[in-house]
Short mmCIF file of C-alpha atoms in Angstrom, two decimals:
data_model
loop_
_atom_site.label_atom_id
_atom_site.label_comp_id
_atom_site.label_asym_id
_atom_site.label_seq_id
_atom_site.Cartn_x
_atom_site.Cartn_y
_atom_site.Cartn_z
CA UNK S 1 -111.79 32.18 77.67
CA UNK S 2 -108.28 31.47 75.79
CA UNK S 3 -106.22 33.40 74.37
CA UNK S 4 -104.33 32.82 71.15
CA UNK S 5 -100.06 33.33 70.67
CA UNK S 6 -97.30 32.56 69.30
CA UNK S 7 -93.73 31.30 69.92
CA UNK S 8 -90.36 30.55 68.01
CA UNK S 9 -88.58 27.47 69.02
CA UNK S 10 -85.28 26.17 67.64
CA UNK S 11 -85.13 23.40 64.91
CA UNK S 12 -84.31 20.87 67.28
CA UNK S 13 -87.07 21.39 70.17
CA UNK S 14 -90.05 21.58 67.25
CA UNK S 15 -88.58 18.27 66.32
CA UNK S 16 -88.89 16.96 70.06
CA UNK S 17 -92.24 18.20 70.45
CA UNK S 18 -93.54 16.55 66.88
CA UNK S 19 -92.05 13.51 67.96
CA UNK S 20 -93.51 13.45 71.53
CA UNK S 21 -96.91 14.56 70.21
CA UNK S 22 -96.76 11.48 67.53
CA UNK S 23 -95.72 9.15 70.12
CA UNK S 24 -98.26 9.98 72.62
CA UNK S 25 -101.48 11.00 70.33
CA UNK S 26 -101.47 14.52 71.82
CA UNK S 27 -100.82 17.85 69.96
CA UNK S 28 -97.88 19.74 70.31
CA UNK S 29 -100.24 22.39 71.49
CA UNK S 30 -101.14 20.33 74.39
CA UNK S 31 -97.37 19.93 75.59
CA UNK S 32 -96.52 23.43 75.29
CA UNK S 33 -99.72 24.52 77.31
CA UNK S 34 -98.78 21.93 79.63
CA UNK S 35 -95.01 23.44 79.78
CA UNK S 36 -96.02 26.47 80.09
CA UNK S 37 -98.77 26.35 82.87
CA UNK S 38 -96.39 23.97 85.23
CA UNK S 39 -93.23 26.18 84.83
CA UNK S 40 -94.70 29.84 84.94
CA UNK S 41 -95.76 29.74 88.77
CA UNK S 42 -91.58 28.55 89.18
CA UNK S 43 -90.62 31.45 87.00
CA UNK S 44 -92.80 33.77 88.68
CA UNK S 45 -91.22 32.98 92.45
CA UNK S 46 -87.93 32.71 91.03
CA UNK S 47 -88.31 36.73 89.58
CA UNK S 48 -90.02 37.64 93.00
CA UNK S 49 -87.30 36.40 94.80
CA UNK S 50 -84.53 37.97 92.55
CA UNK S 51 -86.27 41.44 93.19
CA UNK S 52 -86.56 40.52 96.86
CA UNK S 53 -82.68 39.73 97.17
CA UNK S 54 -81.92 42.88 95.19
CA UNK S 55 -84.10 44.85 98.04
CA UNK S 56 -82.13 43.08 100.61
CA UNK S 57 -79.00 43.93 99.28
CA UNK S 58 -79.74 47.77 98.54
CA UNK S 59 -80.70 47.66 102.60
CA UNK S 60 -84.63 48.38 101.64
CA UNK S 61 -85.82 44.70 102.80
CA UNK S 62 -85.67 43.85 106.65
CA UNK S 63 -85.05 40.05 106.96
CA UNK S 64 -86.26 38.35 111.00
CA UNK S 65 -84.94 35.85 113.15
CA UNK S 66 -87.30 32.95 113.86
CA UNK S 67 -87.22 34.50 117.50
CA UNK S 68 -89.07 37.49 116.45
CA UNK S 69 -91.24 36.09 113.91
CA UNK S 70 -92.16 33.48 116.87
CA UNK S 71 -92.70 36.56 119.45
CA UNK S 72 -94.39 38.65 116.73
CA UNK S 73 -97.26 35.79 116.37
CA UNK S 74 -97.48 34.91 119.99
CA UNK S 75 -95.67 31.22 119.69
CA UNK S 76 -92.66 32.22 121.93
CA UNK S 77 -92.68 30.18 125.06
#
């Protein structure tokens, strides 16, 4: 199933896109699906980690040494 939305884009990027999607025989639909699907799982790790560092720095995320991950998993020698 797909969903339908919408999205405003300055002057100059519709341009872009109209020009890519007449050079190339594609839709502009098809490159912003495309944008979107290879940049959200980026965007998504990048706001993960942001919270992440945030918990670190308010002292409510515990960080480990490759020693104790090792030990933790049974690789230490």
């Amino acid at each position: 199933m797909t969903k339908q939305t919408a999205v405003r884009i300055s002057d100059e990027t519709y341009e872009r896109l109209q020009a890519l999607a007449a050079r190339t025989g594609r839709t502009a639909t098809y490159y912003i699906r495309e944008a979107i699907e290879e940049h959200l799982e980026d965007l998504e790790d990048i706001y993960l980690a942001e919270q992440t560092l945030e918990r670190m720095r308010r002292g409510e995320e515990r960080t480990y040494t490759l020693d104790e991950v090792e030990r933790d998993l049974g690789l230490a020698d």
